Coordinates of C-alpha atoms and ligand atoms in Angstrom, one line a residue:
X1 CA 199.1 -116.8 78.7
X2 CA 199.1 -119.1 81.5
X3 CA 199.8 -117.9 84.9
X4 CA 202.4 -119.4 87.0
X5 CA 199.9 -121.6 89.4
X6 CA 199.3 -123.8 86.3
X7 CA 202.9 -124.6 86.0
X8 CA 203.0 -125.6 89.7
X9 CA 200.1 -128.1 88.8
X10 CA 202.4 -129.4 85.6
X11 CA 206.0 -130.7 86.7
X12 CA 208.2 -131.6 83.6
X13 CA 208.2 -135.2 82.9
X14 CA 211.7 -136.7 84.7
X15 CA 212.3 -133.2 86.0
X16 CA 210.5 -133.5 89.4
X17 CA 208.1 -131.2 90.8
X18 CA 208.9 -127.9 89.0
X19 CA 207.4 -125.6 91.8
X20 CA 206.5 -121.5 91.2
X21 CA 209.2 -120.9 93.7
X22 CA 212.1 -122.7 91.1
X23 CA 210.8 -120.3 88.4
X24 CA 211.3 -117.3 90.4
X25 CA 214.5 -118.3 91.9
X26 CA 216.1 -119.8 89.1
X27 CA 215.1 -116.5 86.9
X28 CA 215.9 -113.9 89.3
X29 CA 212.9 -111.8 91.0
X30 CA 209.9 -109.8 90.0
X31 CA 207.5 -109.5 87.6
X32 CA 209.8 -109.7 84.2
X33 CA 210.7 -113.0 85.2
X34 CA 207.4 -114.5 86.0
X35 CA 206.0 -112.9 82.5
X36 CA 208.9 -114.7 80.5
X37 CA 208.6 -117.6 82.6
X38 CA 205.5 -118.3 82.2
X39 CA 205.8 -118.1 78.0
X40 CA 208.6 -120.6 78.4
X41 CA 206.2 -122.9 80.7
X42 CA 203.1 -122.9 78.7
X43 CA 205.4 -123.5 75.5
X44 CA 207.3 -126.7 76.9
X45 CA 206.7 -127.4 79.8
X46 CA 203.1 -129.2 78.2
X47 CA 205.2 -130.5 75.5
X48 CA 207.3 -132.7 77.4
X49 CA 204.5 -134.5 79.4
X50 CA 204.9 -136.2 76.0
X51 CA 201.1 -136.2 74.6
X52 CA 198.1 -135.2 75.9
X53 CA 198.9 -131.6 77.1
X54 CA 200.9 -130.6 74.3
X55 CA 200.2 -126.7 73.2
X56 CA 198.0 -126.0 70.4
X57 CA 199.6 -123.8 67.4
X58 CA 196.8 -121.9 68.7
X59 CA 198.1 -121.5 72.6
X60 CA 201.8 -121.4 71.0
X61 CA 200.5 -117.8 68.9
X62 CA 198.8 -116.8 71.6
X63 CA 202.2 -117.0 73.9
X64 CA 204.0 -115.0 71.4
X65 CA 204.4 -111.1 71.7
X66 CA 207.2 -111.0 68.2
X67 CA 204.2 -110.5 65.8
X68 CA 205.8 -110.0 62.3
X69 CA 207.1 -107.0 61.0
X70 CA 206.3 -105.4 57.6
X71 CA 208.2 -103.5 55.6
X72 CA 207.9 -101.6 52.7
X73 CA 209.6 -103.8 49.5
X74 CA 212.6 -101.5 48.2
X75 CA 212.6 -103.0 44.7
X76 CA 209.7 -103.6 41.8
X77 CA 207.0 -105.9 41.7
X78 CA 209.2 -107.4 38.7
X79 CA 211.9 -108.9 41.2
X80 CA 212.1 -111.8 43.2
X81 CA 209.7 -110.6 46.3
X82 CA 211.3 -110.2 49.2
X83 CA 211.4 -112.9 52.0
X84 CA 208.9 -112.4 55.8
X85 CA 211.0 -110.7 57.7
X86 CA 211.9 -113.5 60.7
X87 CA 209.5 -113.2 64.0
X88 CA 211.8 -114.9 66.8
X89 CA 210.1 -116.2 69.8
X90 CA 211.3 -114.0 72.5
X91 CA 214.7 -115.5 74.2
X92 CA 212.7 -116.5 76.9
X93 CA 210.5 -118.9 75.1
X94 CA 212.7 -120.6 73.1
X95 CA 213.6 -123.8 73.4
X96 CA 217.2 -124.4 75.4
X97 CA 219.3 -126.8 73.7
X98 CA 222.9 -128.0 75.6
X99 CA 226.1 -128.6 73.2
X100 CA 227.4 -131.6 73.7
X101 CA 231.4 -131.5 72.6
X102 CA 232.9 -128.0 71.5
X103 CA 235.1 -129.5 68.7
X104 CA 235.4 -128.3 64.7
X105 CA 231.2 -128.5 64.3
X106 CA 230.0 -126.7 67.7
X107 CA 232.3 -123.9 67.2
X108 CA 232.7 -123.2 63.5
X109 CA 229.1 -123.8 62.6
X110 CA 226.7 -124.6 65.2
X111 CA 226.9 -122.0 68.1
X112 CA 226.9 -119.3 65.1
X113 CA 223.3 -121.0 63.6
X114 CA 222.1 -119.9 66.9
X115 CA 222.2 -116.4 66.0
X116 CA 219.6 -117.1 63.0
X117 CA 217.2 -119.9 64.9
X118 CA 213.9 -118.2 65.7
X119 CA 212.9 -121.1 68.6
X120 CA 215.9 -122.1 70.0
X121 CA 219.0 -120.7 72.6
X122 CA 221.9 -122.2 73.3
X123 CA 221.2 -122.7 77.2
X124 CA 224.4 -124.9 78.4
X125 CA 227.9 -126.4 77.2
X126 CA 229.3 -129.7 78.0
X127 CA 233.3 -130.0 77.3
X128 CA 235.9 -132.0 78.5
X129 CA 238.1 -128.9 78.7
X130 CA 236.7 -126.3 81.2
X131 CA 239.0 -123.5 79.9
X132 CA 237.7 -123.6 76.1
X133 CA 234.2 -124.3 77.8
X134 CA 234.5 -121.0 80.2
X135 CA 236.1 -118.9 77.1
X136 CA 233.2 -120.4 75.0
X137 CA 230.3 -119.6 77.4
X138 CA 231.3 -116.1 78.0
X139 CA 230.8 -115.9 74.1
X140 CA 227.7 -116.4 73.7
X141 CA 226.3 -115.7 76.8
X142 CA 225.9 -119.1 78.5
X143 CA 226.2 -118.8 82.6
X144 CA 229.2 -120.8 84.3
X145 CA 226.9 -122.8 86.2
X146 CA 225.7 -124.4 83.1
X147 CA 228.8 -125.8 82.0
X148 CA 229.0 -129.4 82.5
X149 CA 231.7 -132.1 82.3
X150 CA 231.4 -135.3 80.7
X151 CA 231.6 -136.3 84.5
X152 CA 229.3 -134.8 85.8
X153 CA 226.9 -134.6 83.0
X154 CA 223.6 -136.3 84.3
X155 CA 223.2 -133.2 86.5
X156 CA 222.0 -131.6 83.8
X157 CA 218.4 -133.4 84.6
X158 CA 218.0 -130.2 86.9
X159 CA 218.6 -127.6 84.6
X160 CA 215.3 -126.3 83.5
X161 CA 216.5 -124.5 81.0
X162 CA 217.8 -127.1 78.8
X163 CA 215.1 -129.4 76.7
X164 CA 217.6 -130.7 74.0
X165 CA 220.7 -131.9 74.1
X166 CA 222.9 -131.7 70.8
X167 CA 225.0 -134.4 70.6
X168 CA 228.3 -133.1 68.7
X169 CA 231.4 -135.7 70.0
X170 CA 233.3 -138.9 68.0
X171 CA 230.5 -141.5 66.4
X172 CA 231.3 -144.0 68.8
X173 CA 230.0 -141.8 71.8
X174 CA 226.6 -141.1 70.5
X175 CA 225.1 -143.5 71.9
X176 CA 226.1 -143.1 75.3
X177 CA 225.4 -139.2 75.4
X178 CA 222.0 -140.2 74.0
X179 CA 220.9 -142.5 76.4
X180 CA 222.2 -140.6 79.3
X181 CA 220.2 -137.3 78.1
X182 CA 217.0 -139.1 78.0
X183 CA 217.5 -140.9 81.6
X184 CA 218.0 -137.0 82.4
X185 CA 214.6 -135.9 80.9
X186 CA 216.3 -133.9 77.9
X187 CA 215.2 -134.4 74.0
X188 CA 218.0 -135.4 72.1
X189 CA 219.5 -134.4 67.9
X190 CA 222.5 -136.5 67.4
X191 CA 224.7 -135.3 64.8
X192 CA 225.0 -137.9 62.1
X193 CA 226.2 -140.6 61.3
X194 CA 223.8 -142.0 64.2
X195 CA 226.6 -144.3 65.7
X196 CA 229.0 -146.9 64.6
X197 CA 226.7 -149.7 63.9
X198 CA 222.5 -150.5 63.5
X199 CA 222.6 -152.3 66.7
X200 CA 223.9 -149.0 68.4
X201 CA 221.5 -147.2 66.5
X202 CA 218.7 -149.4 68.0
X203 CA 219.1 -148.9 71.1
X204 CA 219.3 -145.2 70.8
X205 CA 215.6 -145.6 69.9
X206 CA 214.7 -147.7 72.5
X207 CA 216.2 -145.3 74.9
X208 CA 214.4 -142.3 74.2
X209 CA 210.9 -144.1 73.5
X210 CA 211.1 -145.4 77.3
X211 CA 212.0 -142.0 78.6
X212 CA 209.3 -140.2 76.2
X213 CA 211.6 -138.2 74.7
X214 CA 212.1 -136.7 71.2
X215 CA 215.3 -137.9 69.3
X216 CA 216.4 -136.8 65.8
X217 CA 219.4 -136.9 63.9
X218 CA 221.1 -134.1 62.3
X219 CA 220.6 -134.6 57.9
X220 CA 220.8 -131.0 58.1
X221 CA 220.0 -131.6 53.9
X222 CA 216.6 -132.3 54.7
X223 CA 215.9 -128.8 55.8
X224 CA 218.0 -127.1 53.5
X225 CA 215.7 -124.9 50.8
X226 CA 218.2 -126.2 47.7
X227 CA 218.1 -129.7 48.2
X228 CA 214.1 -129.5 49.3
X229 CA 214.0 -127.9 44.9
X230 CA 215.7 -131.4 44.1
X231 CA 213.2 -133.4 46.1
X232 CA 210.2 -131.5 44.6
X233 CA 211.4 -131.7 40.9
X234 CA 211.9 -135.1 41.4
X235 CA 208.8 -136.3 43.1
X236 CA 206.7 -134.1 40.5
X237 CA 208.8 -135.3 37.5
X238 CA 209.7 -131.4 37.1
X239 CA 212.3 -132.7 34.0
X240 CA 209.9 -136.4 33.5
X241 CA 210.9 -139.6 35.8
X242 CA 214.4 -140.0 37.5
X243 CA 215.8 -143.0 36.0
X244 CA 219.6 -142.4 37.2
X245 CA 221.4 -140.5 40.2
X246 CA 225.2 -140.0 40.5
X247 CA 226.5 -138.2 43.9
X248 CA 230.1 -137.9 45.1
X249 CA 231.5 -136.5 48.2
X250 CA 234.9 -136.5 48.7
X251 CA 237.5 -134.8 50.8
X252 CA 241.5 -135.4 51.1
X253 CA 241.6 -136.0 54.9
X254 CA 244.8 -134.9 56.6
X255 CA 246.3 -135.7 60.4
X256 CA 246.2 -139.7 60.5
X257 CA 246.2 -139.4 64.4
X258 CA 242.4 -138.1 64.0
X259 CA 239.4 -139.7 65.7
X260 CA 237.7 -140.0 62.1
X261 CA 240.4 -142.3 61.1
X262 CA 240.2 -144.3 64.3
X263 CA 237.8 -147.9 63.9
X264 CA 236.5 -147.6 67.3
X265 CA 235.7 -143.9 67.6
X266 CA 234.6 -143.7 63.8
X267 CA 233.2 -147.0 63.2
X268 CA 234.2 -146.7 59.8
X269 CA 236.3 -144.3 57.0
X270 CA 235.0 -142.1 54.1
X271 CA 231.6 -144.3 53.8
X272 CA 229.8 -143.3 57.2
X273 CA 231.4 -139.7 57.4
X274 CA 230.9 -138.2 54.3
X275 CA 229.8 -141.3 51.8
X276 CA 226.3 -140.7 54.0
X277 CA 225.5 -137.8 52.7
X278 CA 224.9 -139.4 49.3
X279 CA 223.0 -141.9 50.8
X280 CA 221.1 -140.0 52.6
X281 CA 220.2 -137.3 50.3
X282 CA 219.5 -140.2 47.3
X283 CA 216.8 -141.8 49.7
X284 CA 215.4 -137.9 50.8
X285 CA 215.4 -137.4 46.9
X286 CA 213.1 -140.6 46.1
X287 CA 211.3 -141.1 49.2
X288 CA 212.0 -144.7 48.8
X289 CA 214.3 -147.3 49.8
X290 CA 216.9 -149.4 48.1
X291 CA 215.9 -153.2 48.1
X292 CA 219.6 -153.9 46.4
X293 CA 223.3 -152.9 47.1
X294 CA 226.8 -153.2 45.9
X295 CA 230.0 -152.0 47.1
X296 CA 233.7 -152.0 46.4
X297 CA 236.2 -150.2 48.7
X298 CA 239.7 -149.7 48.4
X299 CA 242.5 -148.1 50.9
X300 CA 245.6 -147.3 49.6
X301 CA 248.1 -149.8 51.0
X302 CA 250.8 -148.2 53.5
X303 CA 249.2 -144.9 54.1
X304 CA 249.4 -144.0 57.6
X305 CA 245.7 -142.2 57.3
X306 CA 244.1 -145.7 56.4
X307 CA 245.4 -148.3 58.5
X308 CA 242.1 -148.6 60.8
X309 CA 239.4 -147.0 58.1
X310 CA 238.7 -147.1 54.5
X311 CA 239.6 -144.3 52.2
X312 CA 237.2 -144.6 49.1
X313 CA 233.8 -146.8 48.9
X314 CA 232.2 -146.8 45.4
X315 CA 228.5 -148.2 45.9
X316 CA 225.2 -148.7 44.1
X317 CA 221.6 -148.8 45.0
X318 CA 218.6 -150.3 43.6
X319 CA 215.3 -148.8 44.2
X320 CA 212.0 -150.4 43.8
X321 CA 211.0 -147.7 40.9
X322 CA 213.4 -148.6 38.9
X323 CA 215.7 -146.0 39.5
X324 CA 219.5 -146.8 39.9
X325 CA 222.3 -144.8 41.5
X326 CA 226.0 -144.5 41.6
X327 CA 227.3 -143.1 44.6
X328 CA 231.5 -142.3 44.8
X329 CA 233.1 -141.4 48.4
X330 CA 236.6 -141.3 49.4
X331 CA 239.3 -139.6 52.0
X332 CA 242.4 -139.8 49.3
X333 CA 240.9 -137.1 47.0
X334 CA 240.4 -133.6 46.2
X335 CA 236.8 -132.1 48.0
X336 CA 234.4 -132.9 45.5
X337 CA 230.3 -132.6 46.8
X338 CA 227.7 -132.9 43.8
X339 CA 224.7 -135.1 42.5
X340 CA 223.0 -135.3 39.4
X341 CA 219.6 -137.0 39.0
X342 CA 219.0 -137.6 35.0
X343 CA 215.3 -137.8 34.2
X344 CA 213.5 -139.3 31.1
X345 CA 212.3 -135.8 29.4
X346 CA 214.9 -134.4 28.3
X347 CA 216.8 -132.6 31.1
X348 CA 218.9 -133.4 34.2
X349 CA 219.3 -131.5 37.8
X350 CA 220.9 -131.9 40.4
X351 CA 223.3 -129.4 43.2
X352 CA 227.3 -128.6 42.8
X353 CA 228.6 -128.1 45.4
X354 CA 225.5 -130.3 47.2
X355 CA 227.0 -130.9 50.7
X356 CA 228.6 -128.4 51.6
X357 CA 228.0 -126.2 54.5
X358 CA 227.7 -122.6 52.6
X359 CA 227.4 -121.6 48.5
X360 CA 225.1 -124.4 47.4
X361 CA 223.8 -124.3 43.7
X362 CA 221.3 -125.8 41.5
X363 CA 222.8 -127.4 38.5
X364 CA 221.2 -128.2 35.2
X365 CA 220.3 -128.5 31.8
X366 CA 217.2 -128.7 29.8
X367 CA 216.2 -129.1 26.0
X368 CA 213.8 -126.1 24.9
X369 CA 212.6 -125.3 21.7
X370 CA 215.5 -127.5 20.6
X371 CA 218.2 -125.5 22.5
X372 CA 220.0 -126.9 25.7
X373 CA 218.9 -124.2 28.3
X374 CA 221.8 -124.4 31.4
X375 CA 220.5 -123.9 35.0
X376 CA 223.2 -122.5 37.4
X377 CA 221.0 -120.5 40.3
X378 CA 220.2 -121.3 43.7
X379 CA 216.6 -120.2 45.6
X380 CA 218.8 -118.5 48.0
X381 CA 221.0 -119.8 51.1
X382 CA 219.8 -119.8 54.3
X383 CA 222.0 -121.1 57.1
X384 CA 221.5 -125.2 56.9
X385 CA 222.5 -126.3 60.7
X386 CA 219.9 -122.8 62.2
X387 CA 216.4 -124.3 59.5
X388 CA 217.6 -127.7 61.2
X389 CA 217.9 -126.8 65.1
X390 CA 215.0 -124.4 64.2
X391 CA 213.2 -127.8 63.3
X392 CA 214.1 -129.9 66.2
X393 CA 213.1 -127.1 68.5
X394 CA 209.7 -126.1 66.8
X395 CA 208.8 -130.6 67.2
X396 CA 209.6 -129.8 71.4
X397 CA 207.5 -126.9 71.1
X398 CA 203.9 -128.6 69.4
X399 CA 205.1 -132.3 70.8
X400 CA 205.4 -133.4 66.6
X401 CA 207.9 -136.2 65.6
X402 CA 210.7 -134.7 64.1
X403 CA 211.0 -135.2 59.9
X404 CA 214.7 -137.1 60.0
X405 CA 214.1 -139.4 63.9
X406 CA 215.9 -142.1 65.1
X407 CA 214.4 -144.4 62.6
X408 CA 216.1 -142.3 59.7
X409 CA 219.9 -142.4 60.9
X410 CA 218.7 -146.5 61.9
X411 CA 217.8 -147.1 58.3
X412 CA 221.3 -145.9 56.8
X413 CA 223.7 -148.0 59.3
X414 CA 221.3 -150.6 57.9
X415 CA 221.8 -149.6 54.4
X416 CA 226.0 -149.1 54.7
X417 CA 226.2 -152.7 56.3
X418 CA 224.8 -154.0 53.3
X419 CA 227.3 -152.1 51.3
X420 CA 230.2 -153.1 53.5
X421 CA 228.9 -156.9 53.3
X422 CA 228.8 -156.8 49.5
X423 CA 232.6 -155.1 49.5
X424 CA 233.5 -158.4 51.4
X425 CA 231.9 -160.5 49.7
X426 CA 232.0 -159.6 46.3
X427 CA 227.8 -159.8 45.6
X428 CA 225.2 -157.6 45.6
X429 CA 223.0 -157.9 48.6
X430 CA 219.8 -157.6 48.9
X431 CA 217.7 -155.7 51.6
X432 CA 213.5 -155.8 52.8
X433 CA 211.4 -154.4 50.9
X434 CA 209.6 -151.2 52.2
X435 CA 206.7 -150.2 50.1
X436 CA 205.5 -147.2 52.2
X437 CA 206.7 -143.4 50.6
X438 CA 209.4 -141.6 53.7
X439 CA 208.9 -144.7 55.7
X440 CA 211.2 -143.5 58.4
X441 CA 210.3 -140.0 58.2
X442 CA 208.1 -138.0 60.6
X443 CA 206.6 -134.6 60.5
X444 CA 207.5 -132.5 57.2
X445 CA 209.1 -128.9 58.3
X446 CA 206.5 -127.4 56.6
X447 CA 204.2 -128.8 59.2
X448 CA 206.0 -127.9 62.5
X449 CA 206.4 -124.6 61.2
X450 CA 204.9 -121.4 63.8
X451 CA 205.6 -118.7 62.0
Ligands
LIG501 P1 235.9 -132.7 66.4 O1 237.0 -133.7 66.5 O2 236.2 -131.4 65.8 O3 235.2 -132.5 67.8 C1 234.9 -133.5 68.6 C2 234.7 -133.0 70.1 O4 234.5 -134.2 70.9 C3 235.9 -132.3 70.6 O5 235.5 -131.2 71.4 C4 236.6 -133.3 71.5 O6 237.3 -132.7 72.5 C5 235.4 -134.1 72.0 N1 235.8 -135.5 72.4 C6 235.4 -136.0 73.6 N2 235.9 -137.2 73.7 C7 236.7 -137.5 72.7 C8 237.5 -138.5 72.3 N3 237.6 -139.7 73.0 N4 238.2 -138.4 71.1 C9 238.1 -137.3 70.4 N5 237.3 -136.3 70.7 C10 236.6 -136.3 71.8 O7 234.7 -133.4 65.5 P2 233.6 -132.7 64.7 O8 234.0 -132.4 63.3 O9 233.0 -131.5 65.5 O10 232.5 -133.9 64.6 C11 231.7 -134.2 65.7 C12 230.4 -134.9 65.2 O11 229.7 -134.1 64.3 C13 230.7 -136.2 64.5 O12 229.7 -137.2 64.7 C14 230.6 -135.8 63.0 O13 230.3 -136.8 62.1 C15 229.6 -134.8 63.1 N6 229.7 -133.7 62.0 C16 228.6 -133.4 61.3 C17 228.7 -132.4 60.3 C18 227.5 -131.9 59.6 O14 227.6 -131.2 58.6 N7 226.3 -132.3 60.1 C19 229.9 -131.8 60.1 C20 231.0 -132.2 60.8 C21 230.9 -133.1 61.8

């Protein structure tokens, strides 16, 4: 463990010089502090100089006191075996992430993942509404004087217990809150879609590659162990080669006074809300990227809800293998979150529900010894938004590129553009060619993983 002179010698990148004497006063006094402290400097304070004094796995072990504990299993050998038992970093190590916009996400899902991350805290709250944020701090144990306002938000740069920020607000002002987090030092996961348009999305990039700083985007499917089954079988042909995919997410959206519903703060209706997820999940699937699109969207004329945003987009993408898919999205209809990939051997796969937030299942079917054998089962839920902050804070931790960056939430604005333009212009339309497997994909989960 690194004593607390080293630190002195190490300031955190666009933090200033982060002296002993800030460590002890910011922590309280004594020797408790310094001992924690010290864990939380030699695990990030190296990681954000960005490079070369990143900690090994082998420093980030040697920093942690939660060694695993064993149990003995209750049931037989015969049944499923029984999961590690999680190892969290001590509180004082993990990695402090600041909640950006206590809306329906933050409260519902997010600050309850925080309960099952093993690497990260929730170290500050940024609201518009200082009440809910007060009420909502003194829930989960955040101190008042790391509550921020969308006013005075940059302050945040001197917080030394925030390294992420999580951006949770309307699509419109993602690109703002990103930008301003990495002029304030602070790593950045964006909740998806990225922002309202590719151009946005660019700059978002550019933003946190000047400041050195770490930005991903929230596809909390990518990290979910269901939809990680789906990728596998279909990268190792489990049922033979994917030749189709069909994936629907729908909802029946209500209120028309909503932000989701609102052009500017959306940038778009069903397609880059929940239509995404298809998309998204498709290209995860394959590991490839469409080179052709079409798209048709309809809005039902004189609803209130669709007077600014579209209600259902129908699209189609081309991939370079071969393998087509049919995507349906749409606000006007019942919740409906699935996909089915249909392979060449016999069988198909896919999840239902596939999206959603809890419950997901494996769905499919399979010709054995000529009977159709039906597959309902899951590998067992674990809480999607916790693997995914887990993930974000684990790439701070070992300086690694997070698996869905920038690059990945860049690629779909791309990709939905093209849809868009085909709607309007009746064609398919065609888009580069990109020959490289997960071409906008960084570090695989499996990789960043400590424990
Ligand atoms: P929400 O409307 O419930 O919350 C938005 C928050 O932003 C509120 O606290 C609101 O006060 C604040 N805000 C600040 N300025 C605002 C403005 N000008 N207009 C409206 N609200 C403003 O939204 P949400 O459902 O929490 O969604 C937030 C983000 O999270 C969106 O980007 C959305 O796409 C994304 N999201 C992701 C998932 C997922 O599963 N990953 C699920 C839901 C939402």
């Amino acid at each position: 463990m690194k004593d607390l002179n080293s630190v002195t010698n190490s300031p955190m990148e666009g933090e200033g010089e982060y002296t002993r004497r800030d460590f002890l006063t910011h922590a309280g006094k004594g020797i408790l502090a310094a001992t924690v402290l010290s864990g939380i400097a030699s695990c990030t304070a190296d990681a954000q100089q960005g490079g070369s004094k990143s900690p090994t796995d082998k420093d980030i072990h040697a920093n942690s006191v939660t060694e695993p504990i064993e149990l003995k299993p209750l049931e037989d050998k015969t049944e499923k075996p029984q999961e590690p038992l999680p190892a969290p970093l001590e509180p004082g190590k993990r990695v402090g992430f600041a909640l950006v916009g206590l809306g329906n996400l933050t409260l519902a899902e997010l600050l309850p993942a925080f309960s099952n991350c093993q690497y990260a805290k929730v170290a500050a709250l940024v609201s518009g509404n200082p009440d809910k944020a007060k009420k909502v701090a003194r829930q989960y144990g955040v101190p008042e004087k790391s509550i921020y306002s969308y006013q005075n938000f940059d302050t945040i740069k001197n917080n030394p217990d925030v390294q992420v920020v999580y951006i949770v607000l309307p699509n419109s002002m993602h690109e703002e809150y990103t930008i301003r987090s990495a002029k304030a030092g602070k790593h950045v996961l964006c909740e998806k879609p990225m922002s309202t348009n590719s151009q946005s999305a660019q700059r978002m990039i550019e933003a946190c590659e000047q400041a050195g700083k770490k930005l991903m985007i929230a596809y909390r499917i990518q990290y979910e162990p269901n939809n990680k089954k789906a990728k596998e079988w279909t990268r190792n042909e489990k049922m033979g080669k994917v030749r189709v995919i069909d994936a629907t997410n729908t909802q029946n959206q209500g209120d028309p006074g909503q932000w989701r519903l609102k052009k500017a703060l959306a940038g778009g209706g069903s397609l880059p809300d929940i239509g995404i997820y298809c998309l998204n999940t498709i290209r995860y699937l394959l590991g490839e990227e469409p080179i052709q699109v079409t798209g048709t969207v309809f809005s039902t004329p004189n609803d209130p809800r669709f007077k600014e945003v579209e209600e259902t987009v129908l699209f189609q993408l081309q991939f370079p293998s071969g393998v087509l898919a049919h995507c349906t999205t749409s606000y006007g209809v019942h919740n409906s979150k699935w996909y089915r990939c249909y392979a060449d051997k016999g069988g198909y796969f896919g999840l239902d529900p596939a999206f959603a937030y809890h419950g997901l299942q494996m769905d499919g079917s399979q010709v054995q010894d000529e009977m159709e054998v039906k597959l309902k089962s899951s590998v067992g839920e674990k809480n999607q938004f916790a693997l995914e902050i887990d993930h974000m804070a684990q790439c701070v931790l070992q300086n690694k590129k997070p698996f869905t960056p920038g690059e990945e939430g860049l690629q779909d604005h791309i990709i939905m553009e093209a849809i868009y333009e085909s709607a309007k212009t009746g064609k398919p339309v065609k888009l580069k060619k990109i020959d490289k497997q997960d071409a906008f994909r960084g570090t695989p989960p499996e990789e960043v993983k400590l424990a």
